[in-house]
Amino acid sequence: MTPAKEQTSPDHPSNREVSLSDSTQEIMSQNLWLKILIGMIVGIAAGMVLSPEGLAVLETETAYAAGEWLALPGVIFLGLIQMVIVPLIVCSIILGIAEGGDLGFVKSISLRIVPYFIFTTAISITIGIALVNIVQPGLLVDQTLIESVMSSGAAAGRVPGQTFEDLTIPERIANIIPTNPAKASVDRNMLQLVVASILIGIALITIPKATGKVFKDLCIAGQVLSMKVIAWAMAIAPYAVFGLLCNITIRLGFSAITSVGAYMLTVLGGLFCVLILYLILIAVFTKTSPLSYLNAIREVQLLAFSTSSSAATMPFSIQAAEEKLKTRPKISRFIIPLGATINMDGTALYQGVAAVFLCQVFGIDLTLTETVLLIVTTVGASIGTPATPGVGLVVLATILTGIGVPAEGIALIIGVDRILDMCRTTVNVTGDLTATKIMDKWVPDTQA
Ligand code: ASP
């Protein structure tokens, strides 16, 4: 940044745009996705060479220790993203609303986008649950693998614990207001943080501009600084992906991955169906050719795939929406930060498939009511899932407890989680871009 730029106000548009686009350009211009893909392939290959269950070129203990060291850049990468996810999302949502300018716009867009998000998420889970019931991958899992998971402490059958009935609906609704925003950020309760950010954003447009200026400047600084840290994280992303995949392959061996192959294919098939659904929506509602749409968002999809983080990809999605899809900034800057946190169709589908898959593995039959409750809970869970790598799996544990499946069953699917995470994040990000394009068409010019 030049000294001249530094002297102007931080919310001077050119200043902020330059800073944000410096960070994004830095990353996009270096074929980062290609390096990450190479890291992924080499990571799995190296893991197979080192794994005691693979070529076993090292003693088991040495291989595990090597895996831990190799995974270090990955742990740092995840740490950097997690470090800034709360300020990045909170500042972006507040600014998205505050810069939208007027209450009429916020109301008009919210009335459309919230039902749209809920509807597409519910459709995705339904596709997933239908597919997993047709394919029944849970019945194809190797019995010895199930036994080893069960002997590691998990009991078969239903476990007592929190059930759907434990929280009443009024309690759940009351729970979305963060009575203690600091606690919400410590707990990473994204839904509460989103609600708080929306309220603050709305408050900012209703108070005199001069009064809110300092706070708005703070949010701009928070957003720009978070992006800088993301840019640093991205610089080590290829090594991170290499190390994380290598370490997991060393520990689990390739056979643990292939034994849940049918489950993986079910998730991937479901994600593919959701992608097709987006293309249909784009063709029908925006009259854009699906191929040119895919072409415009290809780089962002590859970044989402390689980083497994909707939050880290968010600034690039905004850039692609504005520059390639030609959507209005008011729309993209409102929808993409919001969508990155609450619109996770890929994660929802994955959580639905994984839950039913584990029910099949443990011989638990879900009644129709339980399936409907599973869909409702998964919509809620995917909304609350933070947009960082791997958390969809953690949130899945809560869903499993809700339907009485031993959470230890997760051990069965953890080996393939990284790869599925990459794919579901791609769908999550595509979903946000699709929503932006459609809303750009739906929200009239006068209001936006
Ligand atoms: N990694 C996903 C995302 O950022 C969330 C998840 O499903 O783990 O969109």
Short mmCIF file of C-alpha atoms and ligand atoms in Angstrom, two decimals:
data_model
loop_
_atom_site.label_atom_id
_atom_site.label_comp_id
_atom_site.label_asym_id
_atom_site.label_seq_id
_atom_site.Cartn_x
_atom_site.Cartn_y
_atom_site.Cartn_z
CA MET A 1 0.00 0.00 0.00
CA THR A 2 1.37 3.43 -0.89
CA PRO A 3 1.82 6.12 1.77
CA ALA A 4 -0.73 8.28 -0.05
CA LYS A 5 -3.33 5.58 0.39
CA GLU A 6 -2.55 5.14 4.03
CA GLN A 7 -3.33 8.75 4.76
CA THR A 8 -6.92 8.47 3.57
CA SER A 9 -9.76 7.05 5.63
CA PRO A 10 -9.84 3.25 5.91
CA ASP A 11 -13.34 3.19 4.46
CA HIS A 12 -12.23 5.11 1.41
CA PRO A 13 -13.57 2.63 -1.15
CA SER A 14 -10.43 2.54 -3.29
CA ASN A 15 -8.27 1.93 -0.23
CA ARG A 16 -10.27 -1.01 0.99
CA GLU A 17 -10.90 -2.48 -2.45
CA VAL A 18 -7.21 -2.25 -3.29
CA SER A 19 -6.30 -4.03 -0.10
CA LEU A 20 -8.87 -6.78 -0.52
CA SER A 21 -8.16 -7.28 -4.16
CA ASP A 22 -4.38 -7.32 -3.52
CA SER A 23 -4.95 -10.27 -1.21
CA THR A 24 -7.23 -12.06 -3.65
CA GLN A 25 -5.12 -11.38 -6.73
CA GLU A 26 -2.03 -12.58 -4.93
CA ILE A 27 -3.70 -15.92 -4.44
CA MET A 28 -5.61 -16.35 -7.68
CA SER A 29 -2.75 -15.43 -9.95
CA GLN A 30 -0.47 -18.23 -8.90
CA ASN A 31 -2.42 -21.25 -10.08
CA LEU A 32 -2.88 -22.09 -6.46
CA TRP A 33 -5.57 -24.65 -7.14
CA LEU A 34 -3.22 -26.62 -9.38
CA LYS A 35 -0.54 -26.69 -6.69
CA ILE A 36 -3.13 -27.81 -4.16
CA LEU A 37 -4.37 -30.60 -6.43
CA ILE A 38 -0.79 -31.78 -6.85
CA GLY A 39 -0.35 -31.61 -3.05
CA MET A 40 -3.44 -33.75 -2.64
CA ILE A 41 -2.35 -36.48 -5.05
CA VAL A 42 1.25 -36.56 -3.81
CA GLY A 43 -0.01 -36.55 -0.19
CA ILE A 44 -2.15 -39.65 -0.68
CA ALA A 45 0.60 -41.39 -2.66
CA ALA A 46 3.25 -40.61 -0.01
CA GLY A 47 0.85 -41.74 2.72
CA MET A 48 0.40 -45.09 0.97
CA VAL A 49 4.15 -45.54 0.73
CA LEU A 50 4.71 -44.71 4.40
CA SER A 51 1.61 -46.34 5.89
CA PRO A 52 2.14 -49.57 7.87
CA GLU A 53 -0.85 -50.87 5.91
CA GLY A 54 0.64 -49.72 2.61
CA LEU A 55 4.21 -50.26 1.45
CA ALA A 56 5.38 -49.79 5.05
CA VAL A 57 8.79 -48.39 4.19
CA LEU A 58 9.09 -47.10 7.78
CA GLU A 59 8.51 -48.68 11.19
CA THR A 60 4.95 -48.01 12.38
CA GLU A 61 5.99 -45.57 15.10
CA THR A 62 8.41 -43.70 12.86
CA ALA A 63 5.72 -43.48 10.17
CA TYR A 64 3.23 -42.02 12.66
CA ALA A 65 5.80 -39.50 13.91
CA ALA A 66 6.66 -38.54 10.33
CA GLY A 67 2.95 -38.13 9.60
CA GLU A 68 2.58 -35.78 12.52
CA TRP A 69 5.44 -33.59 11.29
CA LEU A 70 4.19 -33.63 7.73
CA ALA A 71 0.74 -32.56 8.95
CA LEU A 72 2.17 -29.51 10.73
CA PRO A 73 1.63 -27.03 7.85
CA GLY A 74 -1.94 -28.36 7.69
CA VAL A 75 -2.50 -27.74 11.36
CA ILE A 76 -1.10 -24.22 10.98
CA PHE A 77 -3.32 -23.66 7.92
CA LEU A 78 -6.45 -24.75 9.80
CA GLY A 79 -5.40 -22.68 12.81
CA LEU A 80 -4.98 -19.52 10.73
CA ILE A 81 -8.37 -19.91 9.10
CA GLN A 82 -10.05 -20.66 12.40
CA MET A 83 -8.30 -17.70 13.98
CA VAL A 84 -9.96 -15.23 11.64
CA ILE A 85 -13.22 -16.93 10.75
CA VAL A 86 -15.29 -15.14 13.41
CA PRO A 87 -14.07 -11.58 12.64
CA LEU A 88 -14.17 -12.26 8.88
CA ILE A 89 -17.75 -13.51 8.86
CA VAL A 90 -19.06 -11.03 11.44
CA CYS A 91 -17.45 -7.99 9.77
CA SER A 92 -18.50 -9.10 6.29
CA ILE A 93 -22.13 -9.62 7.26
CA ILE A 94 -22.30 -6.30 9.12
CA LEU A 95 -20.72 -4.45 6.19
CA GLY A 96 -22.86 -6.31 3.65
CA ILE A 97 -25.95 -4.92 5.36
CA ALA A 98 -24.58 -1.54 6.36
CA GLU A 99 -23.38 -0.86 2.83
CA GLY A 100 -26.66 -2.06 1.35
CA GLY A 101 -27.84 1.24 2.66
CA ASP A 102 -31.51 1.00 3.42
CA LEU A 103 -33.95 -1.07 5.38
CA GLY A 104 -36.22 -1.58 2.38
CA PHE A 105 -33.40 -3.38 0.58
CA VAL A 106 -32.52 -5.56 3.56
CA LYS A 107 -36.16 -6.50 4.00
CA SER A 108 -36.73 -7.17 0.34
CA ILE A 109 -33.67 -9.39 -0.06
CA SER A 110 -34.13 -11.19 3.28
CA LEU A 111 -37.71 -12.12 2.48
CA ARG A 112 -36.46 -13.87 -0.62
CA ILE A 113 -33.13 -15.30 0.45
CA VAL A 114 -34.10 -16.91 3.76
CA PRO A 115 -36.86 -19.13 2.30
CA TYR A 116 -34.60 -19.85 -0.68
CA PHE A 117 -31.75 -21.04 1.58
CA ILE A 118 -34.05 -23.19 3.71
CA PHE A 119 -35.76 -24.65 0.65
CA THR A 120 -32.56 -25.58 -1.20
CA THR A 121 -31.01 -27.03 1.96
CA ALA A 122 -34.09 -29.17 2.64
CA ILE A 123 -34.10 -30.38 -0.99
CA SER A 124 -30.41 -31.33 -0.73
CA ILE A 125 -30.92 -33.39 2.41
CA THR A 126 -33.94 -35.05 0.88
CA ILE A 127 -31.88 -36.00 -2.20
CA GLY A 128 -29.18 -37.40 0.12
CA ILE A 129 -31.57 -39.37 2.28
CA ALA A 130 -33.40 -40.77 -0.76
CA LEU A 131 -30.11 -41.87 -2.33
CA VAL A 132 -28.72 -43.47 0.84
CA ASN A 133 -31.97 -45.41 1.25
CA ILE A 134 -31.79 -46.65 -2.33
CA VAL A 135 -28.08 -47.59 -2.32
CA GLN A 136 -27.99 -48.79 1.31
CA PRO A 137 -24.20 -48.43 1.66
CA GLY A 138 -24.42 -49.26 5.39
CA LEU A 139 -25.19 -52.88 4.53
CA LEU A 140 -22.04 -53.17 2.41
CA VAL A 141 -19.51 -52.28 5.11
CA ASP A 142 -16.98 -54.89 6.03
CA GLN A 143 -18.14 -56.63 9.25
CA THR A 144 -14.63 -56.70 10.75
CA LEU A 145 -14.39 -52.94 10.39
CA ILE A 146 -17.68 -52.48 12.28
CA GLU A 147 -16.48 -54.85 14.99
CA SER A 148 -13.23 -52.96 15.41
CA VAL A 149 -15.15 -49.68 15.73
CA MET A 150 -17.50 -51.24 18.28
CA SER A 151 -14.74 -52.79 20.30
CA SER A 152 -13.12 -49.38 20.52
CA GLY A 153 -15.81 -48.46 23.03
CA ALA A 154 -18.97 -47.85 21.06
CA ALA A 155 -22.01 -49.89 21.94
CA ALA A 156 -24.29 -51.05 19.18
CA GLY A 157 -27.85 -49.92 19.13
CA ARG A 158 -29.41 -46.79 20.47
CA VAL A 159 -27.62 -44.81 23.06
CA PRO A 160 -29.39 -42.80 25.67
CA GLY A 161 -28.69 -39.12 25.38
CA GLN A 162 -30.11 -35.94 24.12
CA THR A 163 -33.05 -36.56 21.83
CA PHE A 164 -35.00 -34.30 19.56
CA GLU A 165 -37.53 -33.76 22.31
CA ASP A 166 -34.98 -32.40 24.78
CA LEU A 167 -35.26 -28.86 23.47
CA THR A 168 -38.68 -27.37 22.89
CA ILE A 169 -39.23 -25.32 19.75
CA PRO A 170 -39.67 -22.02 21.70
CA GLU A 171 -36.38 -22.84 23.48
CA ARG A 172 -34.65 -23.40 20.16
CA ILE A 173 -36.00 -20.12 18.78
CA ALA A 174 -35.02 -18.17 21.92
CA ASN A 175 -31.60 -19.76 21.69
CA ILE A 176 -30.71 -18.00 18.43
CA ILE A 177 -30.41 -14.63 20.18
CA PRO A 178 -26.90 -14.48 21.63
CA THR A 179 -27.43 -13.20 25.16
CA ASN A 180 -23.67 -13.24 25.45
CA PRO A 181 -21.99 -12.55 22.08
CA ALA A 182 -18.56 -13.21 23.56
CA LYS A 183 -19.66 -16.70 24.58
CA ALA A 184 -21.19 -17.22 21.14
CA SER A 185 -17.83 -16.55 19.55
CA VAL A 186 -15.98 -18.74 22.05
CA ASP A 187 -18.46 -21.55 21.34
CA ARG A 188 -18.32 -20.80 17.60
CA ASN A 189 -22.09 -20.71 17.59
CA MET A 190 -22.34 -19.41 14.04
CA LEU A 191 -26.09 -19.09 13.98
CA GLN A 192 -26.03 -16.80 17.02
CA LEU A 193 -23.16 -14.79 15.53
CA VAL A 194 -24.99 -14.41 12.23
CA VAL A 195 -28.10 -13.18 14.06
CA ALA A 196 -26.03 -10.71 16.12
CA SER A 197 -24.23 -9.46 12.97
CA ILE A 198 -27.50 -8.98 11.10
CA LEU A 199 -28.97 -7.00 14.00
CA ILE A 200 -25.87 -4.82 14.30
CA GLY A 201 -25.82 -4.26 10.52
CA ILE A 202 -29.47 -3.19 10.59
CA ALA A 203 -28.84 -0.96 13.62
CA LEU A 204 -25.98 0.69 11.72
CA ILE A 205 -28.21 1.76 8.86
CA THR A 206 -30.83 3.17 11.19
CA ILE A 207 -28.54 5.43 13.27
CA PRO A 208 -26.93 8.67 12.05
CA LYS A 209 -24.00 7.92 9.71
CA ALA A 210 -21.51 9.92 11.79
CA THR A 211 -22.34 7.99 14.97
CA GLY A 212 -21.82 4.60 13.35
CA LYS A 213 -18.74 5.58 11.38
CA VAL A 214 -16.12 4.48 13.90
CA PHE A 215 -17.70 1.08 14.28
CA LYS A 216 -18.03 0.67 10.53
CA ASP A 217 -14.37 1.58 10.10
CA LEU A 218 -13.51 -1.03 12.70
CA CYS A 219 -15.41 -3.65 10.71
CA ILE A 220 -13.64 -2.61 7.50
CA ALA A 221 -10.28 -2.94 9.22
CA GLY A 222 -11.35 -6.31 10.69
CA GLN A 223 -12.36 -7.58 7.26
CA VAL A 224 -9.19 -6.41 5.51
CA LEU A 225 -6.92 -7.77 8.24
CA SER A 226 -8.70 -11.14 8.29
CA MET A 227 -8.27 -11.36 4.54
CA LYS A 228 -4.55 -10.77 4.90
CA VAL A 229 -4.29 -13.70 7.30
CA ILE A 230 -6.35 -15.85 4.91
CA ALA A 231 -3.92 -14.89 2.12
CA TRP A 232 -1.05 -16.14 4.29
CA ALA A 233 -2.90 -19.35 5.04
CA MET A 234 -3.53 -19.83 1.32
CA ALA A 235 0.17 -19.50 0.61
CA ILE A 236 0.82 -22.69 2.56
CA ALA A 237 -2.37 -24.44 1.40
CA PRO A 238 -0.60 -26.88 -1.02
CA TYR A 239 1.71 -28.09 1.78
CA ALA A 240 -1.22 -28.18 4.17
CA VAL A 241 -3.30 -30.39 1.91
CA PHE A 242 -0.29 -32.59 1.19
CA GLY A 243 0.50 -33.06 4.89
CA LEU A 244 -3.06 -33.58 6.09
CA LEU A 245 -3.83 -36.18 3.45
CA CYS A 246 -0.48 -37.90 3.88
CA ASN A 247 -0.94 -38.13 7.65
CA ILE A 248 -4.47 -39.50 7.41
CA THR A 249 -3.45 -42.08 4.80
CA ILE A 250 -0.51 -43.18 7.00
CA ARG A 251 -2.83 -43.68 9.96
CA LEU A 252 -5.74 -45.31 8.23
CA GLY A 253 -4.25 -47.08 5.27
CA PHE A 254 -5.99 -47.22 1.96
CA SER A 255 -8.24 -50.15 2.89
CA ALA A 256 -10.12 -48.13 5.52
CA ILE A 257 -10.91 -45.69 2.76
CA THR A 258 -12.04 -48.27 0.21
CA SER A 259 -14.21 -50.24 2.64
CA VAL A 260 -16.60 -47.32 2.88
CA GLY A 261 -16.43 -46.80 -0.87
CA ALA A 262 -20.18 -47.25 -1.41
CA TYR A 263 -20.89 -44.62 1.24
CA MET A 264 -18.44 -42.23 -0.44
CA LEU A 265 -20.01 -42.80 -3.82
CA THR A 266 -23.45 -42.15 -2.35
CA VAL A 267 -22.33 -38.78 -0.93
CA LEU A 268 -20.57 -37.90 -4.20
CA GLY A 269 -23.61 -38.96 -6.26
CA GLY A 270 -25.84 -36.79 -4.06
CA LEU A 271 -23.52 -33.80 -4.36
CA PHE A 272 -23.50 -34.25 -8.12
CA CYS A 273 -27.33 -34.21 -8.17
CA VAL A 274 -27.30 -30.95 -6.18
CA LEU A 275 -24.87 -29.42 -8.68
CA ILE A 276 -27.19 -30.40 -11.52
CA LEU A 277 -30.07 -28.84 -9.58
CA TYR A 278 -28.15 -25.54 -9.36
CA LEU A 279 -27.48 -25.59 -13.09
CA ILE A 280 -31.18 -26.13 -13.77
CA LEU A 281 -32.08 -23.24 -11.43
CA ILE A 282 -29.53 -21.02 -13.16
CA ALA A 283 -30.82 -21.93 -16.62
CA VAL A 284 -34.49 -21.52 -15.68
CA PHE A 285 -34.35 -18.41 -13.50
CA THR A 286 -31.48 -16.41 -14.95
CA LYS A 287 -31.52 -17.69 -18.54
CA THR A 288 -27.76 -18.21 -18.34
CA SER A 289 -26.18 -21.16 -20.07
CA PRO A 290 -25.05 -23.70 -17.45
CA LEU A 291 -21.74 -24.13 -19.25
CA SER A 292 -20.84 -20.46 -19.22
CA TYR A 293 -21.92 -20.31 -15.58
CA LEU A 294 -19.62 -23.20 -14.68
CA ASN A 295 -16.84 -21.59 -16.65
CA ALA A 296 -17.21 -18.33 -14.73
CA ILE A 297 -17.07 -19.96 -11.31
CA ARG A 298 -14.56 -22.70 -12.06
CA GLU A 299 -11.62 -21.12 -10.26
CA VAL A 300 -13.62 -20.41 -7.12
CA GLN A 301 -14.91 -23.99 -7.12
CA LEU A 302 -11.36 -25.28 -7.33
CA LEU A 303 -10.33 -23.06 -4.44
CA ALA A 304 -13.26 -24.28 -2.35
CA PHE A 305 -12.35 -27.85 -3.23
CA SER A 306 -8.74 -27.41 -2.30
CA THR A 307 -9.17 -25.40 0.91
CA SER A 308 -12.35 -27.09 2.23
CA SER A 309 -13.44 -23.78 3.66
CA SER A 310 -16.37 -21.67 2.51
CA ALA A 311 -15.11 -18.84 4.71
CA ALA A 312 -11.63 -18.80 3.21
CA THR A 313 -13.17 -18.89 -0.27
CA MET A 314 -15.73 -16.17 0.51
CA PRO A 315 -13.74 -13.14 -0.73
CA PHE A 316 -12.99 -14.92 -4.02
CA SER A 317 -16.64 -15.84 -4.42
CA ILE A 318 -17.58 -12.17 -4.03
CA GLN A 319 -15.00 -11.20 -6.60
CA ALA A 320 -16.17 -13.86 -9.08
CA ALA A 321 -19.82 -12.89 -8.55
CA GLU A 322 -19.08 -9.25 -9.31
CA GLU A 323 -16.52 -9.62 -12.06
CA LYS A 324 -17.58 -12.77 -13.86
CA LEU A 325 -21.27 -13.21 -13.08
CA LYS A 326 -21.80 -9.42 -13.18
CA THR A 327 -24.05 -9.38 -10.14
CA ARG A 328 -24.61 -6.12 -8.28
CA PRO A 329 -22.15 -5.64 -5.39
CA LYS A 330 -25.03 -4.87 -3.03
CA ILE A 331 -26.41 -8.33 -3.67
CA SER A 332 -23.16 -10.32 -3.64
CA ARG A 333 -21.76 -8.59 -0.54
CA PHE A 334 -24.94 -9.35 1.35
CA ILE A 335 -25.62 -12.89 0.18
CA ILE A 336 -22.16 -14.45 -0.04
CA PRO A 337 -20.97 -13.78 3.55
CA LEU A 338 -24.38 -14.84 4.82
CA GLY A 339 -24.48 -17.89 2.56
CA ALA A 340 -20.93 -18.90 3.49
CA THR A 341 -22.15 -19.35 7.03
CA ILE A 342 -25.75 -20.45 6.81
CA ASN A 343 -26.24 -21.92 3.35
CA MET A 344 -24.48 -25.27 3.27
CA ASP A 345 -26.36 -27.57 0.97
CA GLY A 346 -23.38 -29.88 0.47
CA THR A 347 -22.77 -30.20 4.21
CA ALA A 348 -26.45 -30.81 4.86
CA LEU A 349 -26.59 -33.56 2.24
CA TYR A 350 -23.46 -35.15 3.64
CA GLN A 351 -24.76 -35.04 7.21
CA GLY A 352 -28.06 -36.61 6.15
CA VAL A 353 -26.34 -39.40 4.20
CA ALA A 354 -23.82 -40.06 6.98
CA ALA A 355 -26.53 -40.23 9.66
CA VAL A 356 -28.66 -42.71 7.73
CA PHE A 357 -25.57 -44.68 6.68
CA LEU A 358 -24.54 -45.13 10.32
CA CYS A 359 -28.10 -46.12 11.21
CA GLN A 360 -27.84 -48.84 8.57
CA VAL A 361 -24.45 -49.95 9.91
CA PHE A 362 -25.77 -50.22 13.48
CA GLY A 363 -29.06 -51.79 12.42
CA ILE A 364 -31.21 -48.86 13.54
CA ASP A 365 -34.46 -48.38 11.64
CA LEU A 366 -35.62 -44.80 11.36
CA THR A 367 -39.38 -44.25 11.32
CA LEU A 368 -40.87 -41.71 8.93
CA THR A 369 -41.29 -39.18 11.76
CA GLU A 370 -37.67 -39.67 12.78
CA THR A 371 -36.55 -39.19 9.18
CA VAL A 372 -38.52 -35.93 8.97
CA LEU A 373 -37.01 -34.82 12.29
CA LEU A 374 -33.59 -35.76 10.96
CA ILE A 375 -34.19 -33.51 7.93
CA VAL A 376 -35.30 -30.62 10.16
CA THR A 377 -32.36 -31.02 12.56
CA THR A 378 -29.89 -31.30 9.70
CA VAL A 379 -31.19 -28.08 8.12
CA GLY A 380 -30.57 -26.40 11.49
CA ALA A 381 -27.20 -28.07 12.00
CA SER A 382 -25.90 -27.13 8.56
CA ILE A 383 -26.93 -23.52 9.22
CA GLY A 384 -24.93 -23.55 12.43
CA THR A 385 -21.88 -25.33 10.97
CA PRO A 386 -18.89 -22.97 10.86
CA ALA A 387 -17.46 -22.57 7.36
CA THR A 388 -14.09 -24.19 8.12
CA PRO A 389 -12.58 -27.52 7.17
CA GLY A 390 -13.88 -30.64 8.80
CA VAL A 391 -16.45 -29.16 11.12
CA GLY A 392 -19.37 -30.74 9.26
CA LEU A 393 -18.16 -34.01 10.74
CA VAL A 394 -18.01 -32.59 14.27
CA VAL A 395 -21.53 -31.21 13.99
CA LEU A 396 -22.62 -34.60 12.68
CA ALA A 397 -21.80 -36.04 16.11
CA THR A 398 -24.58 -33.94 17.63
CA ILE A 399 -27.05 -35.06 15.00
CA LEU A 400 -26.12 -38.70 15.66
CA THR A 401 -26.71 -38.32 19.39
CA GLY A 402 -30.10 -36.85 18.50
CA ILE A 403 -31.16 -40.01 16.68
CA GLY A 404 -29.51 -42.36 19.15
CA VAL A 405 -26.62 -43.55 16.97
CA PRO A 406 -23.32 -44.16 18.81
CA ALA A 407 -21.22 -41.12 17.97
CA GLU A 408 -18.18 -43.42 17.89
CA GLY A 409 -19.56 -44.65 14.57
CA ILE A 410 -17.89 -41.55 13.19
CA ALA A 411 -14.62 -43.50 13.39
CA LEU A 412 -15.90 -45.44 10.37
CA ILE A 413 -16.19 -42.39 8.15
CA ILE A 414 -13.47 -40.13 9.47
CA GLY A 415 -10.87 -41.52 7.08
CA VAL A 416 -12.74 -40.31 4.03
CA ASP A 417 -13.95 -37.08 5.58
CA ARG A 418 -11.24 -34.87 4.14
CA ILE A 419 -12.03 -35.85 0.58
CA LEU A 420 -15.78 -35.55 1.11
CA ASP A 421 -15.21 -32.21 2.86
CA MET A 422 -13.49 -30.90 -0.26
CA CYS A 423 -16.41 -31.96 -2.42
CA ARG A 424 -19.17 -30.72 -0.09
CA THR A 425 -17.44 -27.35 0.32
CA THR A 426 -17.39 -27.00 -3.48
CA VAL A 427 -21.15 -27.54 -3.50
CA ASN A 428 -21.62 -25.12 -0.56
CA VAL A 429 -19.77 -22.38 -2.41
CA THR A 430 -21.54 -23.10 -5.71
CA GLY A 431 -24.82 -22.84 -3.80
CA ASP A 432 -23.92 -19.36 -2.55
CA LEU A 433 -22.96 -18.19 -6.04
CA THR A 434 -26.14 -19.67 -7.50
CA ALA A 435 -28.22 -17.89 -4.85
CA THR A 436 -26.43 -14.62 -5.65
CA LYS A 437 -27.07 -14.92 -9.36
CA ILE A 438 -30.73 -15.77 -8.86
CA MET A 439 -31.28 -12.99 -6.31
CA ASP A 440 -29.59 -10.54 -8.64
CA LYS A 441 -32.41 -11.34 -11.03
CA TRP A 442 -35.18 -11.44 -8.43
CA VAL A 443 -34.45 -8.41 -6.27
CA PRO A 444 -35.58 -5.45 -8.36
CA ASP A 445 -33.26 -2.58 -9.18
CA THR A 446 -35.23 0.03 -7.37
CA GLN A 447 -34.79 -1.81 -4.11
CA ALA A 448 -31.18 -2.86 -4.51
N1 ASP B 1 -15.83 -27.34 5.19
C1 ASP B 1 -17.21 -26.98 4.98
C2 ASP B 1 -17.31 -25.54 4.52
O1 ASP B 1 -16.50 -24.72 4.87
C3 ASP B 1 -18.02 -27.18 6.21
C4 ASP B 1 -18.07 -28.67 6.49
O2 ASP B 1 -18.98 -29.33 5.96
O3 ASP B 1 -17.20 -29.19 7.19
O4 ASP B 1 -18.21 -25.21 3.78
#
